[in-house]
XYZ file of C-alpha atoms in Angstrom:
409
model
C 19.316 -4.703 40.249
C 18.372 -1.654 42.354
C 21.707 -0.047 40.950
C 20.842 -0.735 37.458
C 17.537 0.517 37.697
C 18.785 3.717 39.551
C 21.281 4.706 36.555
C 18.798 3.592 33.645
C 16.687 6.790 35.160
C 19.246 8.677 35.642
C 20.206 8.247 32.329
C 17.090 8.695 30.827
C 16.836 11.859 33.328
C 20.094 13.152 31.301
C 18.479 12.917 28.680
C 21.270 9.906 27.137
C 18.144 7.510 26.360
C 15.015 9.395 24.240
C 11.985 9.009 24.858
C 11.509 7.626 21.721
C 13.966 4.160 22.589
C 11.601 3.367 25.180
C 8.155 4.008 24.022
C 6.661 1.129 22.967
C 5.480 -0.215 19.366
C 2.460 -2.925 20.013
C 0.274 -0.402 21.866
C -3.582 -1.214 22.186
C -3.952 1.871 19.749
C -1.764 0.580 17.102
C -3.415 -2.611 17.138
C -6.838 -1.791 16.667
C -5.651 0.614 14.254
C -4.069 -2.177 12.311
C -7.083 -4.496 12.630
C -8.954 -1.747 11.397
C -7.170 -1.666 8.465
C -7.053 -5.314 7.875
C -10.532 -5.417 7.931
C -10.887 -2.550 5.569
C -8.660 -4.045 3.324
C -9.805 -7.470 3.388
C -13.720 -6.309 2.363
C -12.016 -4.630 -0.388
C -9.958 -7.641 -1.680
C -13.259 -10.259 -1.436
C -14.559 -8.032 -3.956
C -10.947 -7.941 -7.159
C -11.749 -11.055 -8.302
C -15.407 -11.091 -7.922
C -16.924 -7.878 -8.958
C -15.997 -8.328 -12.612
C -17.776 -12.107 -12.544
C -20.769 -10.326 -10.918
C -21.057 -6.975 -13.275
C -20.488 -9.652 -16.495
C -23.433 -11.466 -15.042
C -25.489 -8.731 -15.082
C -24.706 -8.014 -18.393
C -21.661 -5.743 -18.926
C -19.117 -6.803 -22.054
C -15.747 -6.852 -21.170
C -14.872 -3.014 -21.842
C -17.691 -1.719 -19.480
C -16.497 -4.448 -16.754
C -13.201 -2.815 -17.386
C -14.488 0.439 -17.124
C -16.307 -0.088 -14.012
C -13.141 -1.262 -12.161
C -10.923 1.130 -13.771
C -13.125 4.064 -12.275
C -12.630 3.108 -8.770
C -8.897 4.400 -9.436
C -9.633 7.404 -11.102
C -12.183 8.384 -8.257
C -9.486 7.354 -5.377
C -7.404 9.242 -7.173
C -9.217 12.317 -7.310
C -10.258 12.618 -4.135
C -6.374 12.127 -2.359
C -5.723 15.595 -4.735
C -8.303 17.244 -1.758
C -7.748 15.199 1.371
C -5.417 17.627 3.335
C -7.790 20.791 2.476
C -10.471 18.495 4.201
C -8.475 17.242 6.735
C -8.219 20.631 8.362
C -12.072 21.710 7.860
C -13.233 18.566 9.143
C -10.433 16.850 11.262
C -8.729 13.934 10.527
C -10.652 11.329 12.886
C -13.628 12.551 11.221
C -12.863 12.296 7.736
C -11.396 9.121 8.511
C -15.490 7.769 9.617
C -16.890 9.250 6.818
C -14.513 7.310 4.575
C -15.181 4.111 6.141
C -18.986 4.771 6.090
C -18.790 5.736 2.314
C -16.909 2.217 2.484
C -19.640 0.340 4.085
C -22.688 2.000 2.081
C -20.847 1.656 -1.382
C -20.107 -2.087 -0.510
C -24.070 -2.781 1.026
C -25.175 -0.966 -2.426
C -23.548 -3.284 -4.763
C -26.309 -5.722 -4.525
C -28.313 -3.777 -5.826
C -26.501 -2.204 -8.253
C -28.246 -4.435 -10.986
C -27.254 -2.152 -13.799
C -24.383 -1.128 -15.395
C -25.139 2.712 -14.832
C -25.772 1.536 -11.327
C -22.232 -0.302 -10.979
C -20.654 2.318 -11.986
C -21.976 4.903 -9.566
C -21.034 2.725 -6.633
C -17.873 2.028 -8.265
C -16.917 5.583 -7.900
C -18.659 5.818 -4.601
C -16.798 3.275 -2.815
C -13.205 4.501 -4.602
C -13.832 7.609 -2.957
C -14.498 6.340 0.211
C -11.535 4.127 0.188
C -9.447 6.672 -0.852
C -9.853 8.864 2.205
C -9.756 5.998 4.617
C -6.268 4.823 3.662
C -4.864 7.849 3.423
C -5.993 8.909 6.541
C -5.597 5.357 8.522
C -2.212 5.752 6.970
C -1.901 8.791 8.509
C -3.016 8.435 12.153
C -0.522 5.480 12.203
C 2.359 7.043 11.402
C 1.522 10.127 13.974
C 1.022 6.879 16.825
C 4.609 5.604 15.874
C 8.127 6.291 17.656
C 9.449 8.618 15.564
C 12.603 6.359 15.797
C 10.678 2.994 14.965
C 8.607 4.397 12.607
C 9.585 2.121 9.625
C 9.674 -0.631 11.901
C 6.041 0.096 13.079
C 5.104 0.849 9.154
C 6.133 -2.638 8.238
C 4.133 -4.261 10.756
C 1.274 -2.343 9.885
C 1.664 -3.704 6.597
C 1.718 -7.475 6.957
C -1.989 -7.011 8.275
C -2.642 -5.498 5.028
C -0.536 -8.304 3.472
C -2.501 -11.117 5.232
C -5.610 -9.163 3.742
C -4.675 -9.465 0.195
C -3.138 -13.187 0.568
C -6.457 -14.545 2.055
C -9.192 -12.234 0.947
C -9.128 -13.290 -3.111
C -9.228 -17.075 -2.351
C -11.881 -16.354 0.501
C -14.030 -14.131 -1.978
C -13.805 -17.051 -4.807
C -14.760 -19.971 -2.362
C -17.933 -17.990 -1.184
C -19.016 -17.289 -4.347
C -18.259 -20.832 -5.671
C -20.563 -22.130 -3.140
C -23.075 -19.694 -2.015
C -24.011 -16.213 -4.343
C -23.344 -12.939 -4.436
C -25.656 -12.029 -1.746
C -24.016 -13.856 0.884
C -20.054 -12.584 -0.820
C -21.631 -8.421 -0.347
C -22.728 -9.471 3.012
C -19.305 -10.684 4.323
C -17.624 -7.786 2.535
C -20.304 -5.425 3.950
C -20.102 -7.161 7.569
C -15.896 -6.556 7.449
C -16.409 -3.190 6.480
C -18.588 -2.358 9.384
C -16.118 -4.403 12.053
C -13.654 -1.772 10.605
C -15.761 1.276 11.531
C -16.906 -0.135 14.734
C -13.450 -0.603 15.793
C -12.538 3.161 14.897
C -15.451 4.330 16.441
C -14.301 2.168 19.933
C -10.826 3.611 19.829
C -11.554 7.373 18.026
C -11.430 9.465 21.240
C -7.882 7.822 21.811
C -6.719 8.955 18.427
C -4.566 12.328 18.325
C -6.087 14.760 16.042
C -2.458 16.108 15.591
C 0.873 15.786 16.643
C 3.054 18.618 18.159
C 4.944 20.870 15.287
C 8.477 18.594 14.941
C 7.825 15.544 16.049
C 8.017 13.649 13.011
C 10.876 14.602 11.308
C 14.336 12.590 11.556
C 16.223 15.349 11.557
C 17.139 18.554 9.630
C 14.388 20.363 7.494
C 10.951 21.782 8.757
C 9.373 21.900 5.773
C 9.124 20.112 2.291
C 9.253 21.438 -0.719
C 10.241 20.296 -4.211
C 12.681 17.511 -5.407
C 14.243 17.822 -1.921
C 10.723 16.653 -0.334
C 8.610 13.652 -1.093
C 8.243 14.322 -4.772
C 11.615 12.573 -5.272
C 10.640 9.025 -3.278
C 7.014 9.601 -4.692
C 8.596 9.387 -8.041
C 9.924 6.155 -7.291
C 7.043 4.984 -5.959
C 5.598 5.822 -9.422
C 8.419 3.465 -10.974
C 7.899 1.105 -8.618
C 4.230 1.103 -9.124
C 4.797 0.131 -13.067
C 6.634 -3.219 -11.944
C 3.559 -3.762 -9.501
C 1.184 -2.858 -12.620
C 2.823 -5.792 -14.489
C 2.344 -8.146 -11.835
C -1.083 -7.267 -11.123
C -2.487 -7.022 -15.058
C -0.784 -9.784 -16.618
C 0.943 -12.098 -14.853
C -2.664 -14.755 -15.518
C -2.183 -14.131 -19.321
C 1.861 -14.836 -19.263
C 1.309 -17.552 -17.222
C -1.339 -19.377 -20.071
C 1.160 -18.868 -22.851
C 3.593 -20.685 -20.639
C 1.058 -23.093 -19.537
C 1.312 -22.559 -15.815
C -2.135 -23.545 -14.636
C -1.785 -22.002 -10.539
C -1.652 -18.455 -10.874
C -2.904 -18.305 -7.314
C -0.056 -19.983 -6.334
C 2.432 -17.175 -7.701
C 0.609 -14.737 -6.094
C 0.629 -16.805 -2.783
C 4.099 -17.197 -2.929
C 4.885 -13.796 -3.618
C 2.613 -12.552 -0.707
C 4.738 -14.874 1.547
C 7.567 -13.236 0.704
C 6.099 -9.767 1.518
C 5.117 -11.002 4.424
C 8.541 -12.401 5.661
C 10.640 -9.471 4.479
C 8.119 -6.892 5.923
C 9.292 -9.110 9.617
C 12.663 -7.350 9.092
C 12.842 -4.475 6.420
C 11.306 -2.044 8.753
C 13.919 -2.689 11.360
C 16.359 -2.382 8.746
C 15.513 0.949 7.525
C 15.257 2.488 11.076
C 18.693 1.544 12.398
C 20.715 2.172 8.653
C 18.509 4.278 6.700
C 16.872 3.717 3.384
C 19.449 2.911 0.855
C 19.832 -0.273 2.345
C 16.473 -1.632 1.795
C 16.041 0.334 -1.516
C 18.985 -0.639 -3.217
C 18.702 -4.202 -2.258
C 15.070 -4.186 -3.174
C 15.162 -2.833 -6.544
C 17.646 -5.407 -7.370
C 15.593 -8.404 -5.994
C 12.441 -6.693 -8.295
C 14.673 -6.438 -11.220
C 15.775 -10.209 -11.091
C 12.100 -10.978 -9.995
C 10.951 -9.640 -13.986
C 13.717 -10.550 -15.769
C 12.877 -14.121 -14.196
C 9.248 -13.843 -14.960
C 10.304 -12.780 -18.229
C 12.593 -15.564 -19.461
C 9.851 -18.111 -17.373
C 9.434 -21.476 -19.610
C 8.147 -23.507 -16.663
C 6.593 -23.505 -13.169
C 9.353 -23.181 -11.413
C 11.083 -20.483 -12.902
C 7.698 -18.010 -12.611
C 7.316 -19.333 -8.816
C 11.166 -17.945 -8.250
C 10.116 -15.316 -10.122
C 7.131 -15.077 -7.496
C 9.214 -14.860 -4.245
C 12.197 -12.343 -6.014
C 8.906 -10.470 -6.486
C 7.902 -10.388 -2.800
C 11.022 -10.074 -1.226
C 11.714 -6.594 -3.611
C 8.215 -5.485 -2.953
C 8.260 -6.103 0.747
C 11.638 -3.701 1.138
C 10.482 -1.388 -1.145
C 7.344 -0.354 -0.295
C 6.983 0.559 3.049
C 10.754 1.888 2.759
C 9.623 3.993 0.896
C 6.086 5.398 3.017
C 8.366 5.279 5.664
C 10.984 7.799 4.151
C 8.220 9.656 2.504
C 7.109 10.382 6.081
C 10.138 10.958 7.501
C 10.521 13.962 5.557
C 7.666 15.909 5.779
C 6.333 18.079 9.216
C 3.028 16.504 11.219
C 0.965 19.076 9.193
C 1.904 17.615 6.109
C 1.403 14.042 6.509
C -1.862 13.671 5.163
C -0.706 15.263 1.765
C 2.698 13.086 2.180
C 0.117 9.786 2.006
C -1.930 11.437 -0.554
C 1.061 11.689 -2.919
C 2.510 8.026 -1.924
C -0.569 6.410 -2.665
C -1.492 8.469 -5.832
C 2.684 8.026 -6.954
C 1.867 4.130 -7.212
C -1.833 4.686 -8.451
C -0.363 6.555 -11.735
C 2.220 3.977 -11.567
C 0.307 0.770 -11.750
C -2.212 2.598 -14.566
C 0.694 3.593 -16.361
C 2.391 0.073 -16.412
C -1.278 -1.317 -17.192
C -1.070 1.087 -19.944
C 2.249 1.336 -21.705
C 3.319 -2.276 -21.108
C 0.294 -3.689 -22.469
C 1.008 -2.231 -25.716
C 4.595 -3.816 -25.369
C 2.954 -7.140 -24.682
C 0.520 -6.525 -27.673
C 3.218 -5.791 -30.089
C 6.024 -7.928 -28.899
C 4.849 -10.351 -26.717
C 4.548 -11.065 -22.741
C 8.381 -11.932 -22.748
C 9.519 -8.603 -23.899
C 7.186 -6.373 -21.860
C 8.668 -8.228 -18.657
C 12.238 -7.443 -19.583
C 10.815 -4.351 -20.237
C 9.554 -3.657 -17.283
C 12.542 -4.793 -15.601
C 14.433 -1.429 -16.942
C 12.107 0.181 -15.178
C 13.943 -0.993 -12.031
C 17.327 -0.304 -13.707
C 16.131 3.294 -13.977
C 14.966 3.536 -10.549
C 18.534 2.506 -9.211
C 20.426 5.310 -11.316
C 17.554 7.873 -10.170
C 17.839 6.510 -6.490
C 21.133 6.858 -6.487
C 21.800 10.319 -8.193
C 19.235 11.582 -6.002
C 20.825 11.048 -2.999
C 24.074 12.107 -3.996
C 22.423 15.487 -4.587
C 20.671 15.551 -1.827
C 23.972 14.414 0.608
C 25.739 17.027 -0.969
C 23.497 19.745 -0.573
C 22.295 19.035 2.387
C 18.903 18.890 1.745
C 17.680 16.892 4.651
């Protein structure tokens, strides 16, 4: 034993083991980074299903409900366009607290928020907020990770988000079924504030940067172009229509099929994510990213076409778990390889451009398909939408053809 332990340091002394093999994943500062998150995320999903029941209550019709939801996009949006300028004037781990604290105020003021104009206002408030606190959270994260277990560590980061979104709409719907909406802010205010608190415990152990190459896997310095993240963030975009589909009318397909539990697709599809994210990380770190993209645009591609020829329970609940096993390789594949790619100093606007890729995405698959589905049916905007993951394949794999040859990266 004393003989194995002498040559594993002199082997790491020669420099045949990096540092990177050996430095651990589950450290206290990834943790409470991801519970952070989870928390964050959580408050956030208590409030999808509710906040249109609540701002109908007080009176909205359904196009200022829709409105009202639809601007906390727009303002999450805008505010990603900025975050790296204010990343450097203010410092990450700052910017990162004042988007959680725009998360907890926006989320107290809701109660209140007993107008329309009112909702609105905090709408955008809080998409702002939220906006900066991903992005960033996202950020810090990815700086804390082996370079060489990166996707790995992005995956796992992800099925605390995951857990979020499975339990937080059913949670959100029971308290509102049997308290009000005073006690539902409260628990989405009270989350909120567990993930601020938990920041502020950890903040001063939080790098405010990285050392200049660190992050990259290899080759380029610098990003620029379609041989940076603007190619995967344009599949992100295509990936984000499919997601938009899911998301916007899989409750309305369902009715016309009579499939009563719609929670129950969504449940089984966030199982899915949740299993595949155990592996797909590990996956992508040891062969690269083709072999979780390829495999997961083809399992989201039978997923719709599924969905789309559905006639009974059973079919749509396939449909469901094709769904989350594509979604779970895809999309922190693709974060991951985002991230890969760019320098330390450019990982805020890296995360910027993921998230706003599958924000334009989901809006635009909101947007075009629901015209399909108004003119030809729910049916024909799934198969639809399925050539959407058709087209990412042939882009995917033109791409890297080009990029192999030139050398790109």
């Amino acid at each position: 034993m004393i003989q194995a332990a002498e040559k594993y340091e002199s082997n790491l002394k020669s420099g045949l083991f990096s540092s990177d093999e050996i430095k651990p994943l589950w450290t206290f500062l990834f943790i409470s980074l991801a519970f952070s998150g989870a928390f964050l995320f959580f408050s956030f999903e208590l409030l999808m299903p509710t906040l249109p029941v609540y701002f109908s209550a007080i009176g909205g019709t359904d196009s200022q409900v829709g409105l009202i939801m639809g601007s906390f996009t727009f303002s999450a949006f805008a505010v990603r366009i900025f975050l790296a300028r204010l990343a450097e004037k203010f410092g990450r781990n700052n910017l990162l607290k004042i988007g959680l604290s725009i998360c907890l105020l926006s989320t107290a003021l809701y109660y209140w928020a007993q107008s329309i104009l009112l909702g609105l206002s905090v709408r955008i408030l809080h998409g702002f907020g939220f906006g900066i606190a991903t992005t960033i959270l996202a950020t810090l994260v990815a700086d804390i990770l082996p370079r060489q277990r990166r996707g790995e560590g992005i995956g796992y980061f992800g099925l605390f988000t995951t857990l979020a979104f499975a339990m937080a709409p059913f949670t959100g719907l029971w308290v509102l079924k049997n308290y009000d909406f005073g006690h539902l802010f409260s628990l989405a205010t009270f989350l909120c504030f567990m993930a601020i608190l938990l920041f502020m415990t950890i903040g001063k152990l939080v790098p405010e940067s990285v050392e200049k190459g660190s992050g990259m896997s290899g080759g380029r310095s610098e990003v620029s172009g379609f041989s940076g993240f603007y190619f995967p963030g344009f599949l992100t975009l295509l990936m984000g229509i499919c997601l938009g589909s899911v998301i916007c009318f899989i409750p309305l397909h369902a009715r016309n099929i009579n499939f009563q539990d719609v929670g129950f697709f969504y449940l089984t599809s966030t199982g899915f994510v949740f299993i595949t994210r155990l592996f797909s990380g590990k996956v992508y770190d040891r062969l690269g990213h083709m072999w979780t993209l390829v495999p997961g645009s083809l399992f989201l591609f039978l997923a719709l076409r599924l969905i789309s020829s559905a006639t009974n329970a059973q079919e749509i609940v396939l449909g469901a778990a094709f769904n989350g096993l594509g979604m779970g390789l895809l999309f922190p594949s693709l974060q991951a390889w985002m991230i890969s790619l760019a320098p330390p100093s450019k990982r805020v606007s890296v995360n910027a451009v993921f998230f706003n890729s599958l924000d334009i995405g989901v809006g635009l698959g909101a947007l075009g398909l629901g015209f399909i589905a108004e003119k030809s049916g729910y049916a024909m905007m799934y198969s639809s939408a399925s050539m959407t993951m058709i087209l990412f394949l042939v882009v995917l794999l033109t791409g890297n053809r080009l990029i192999t040859n030139n050398n790109f990266y």
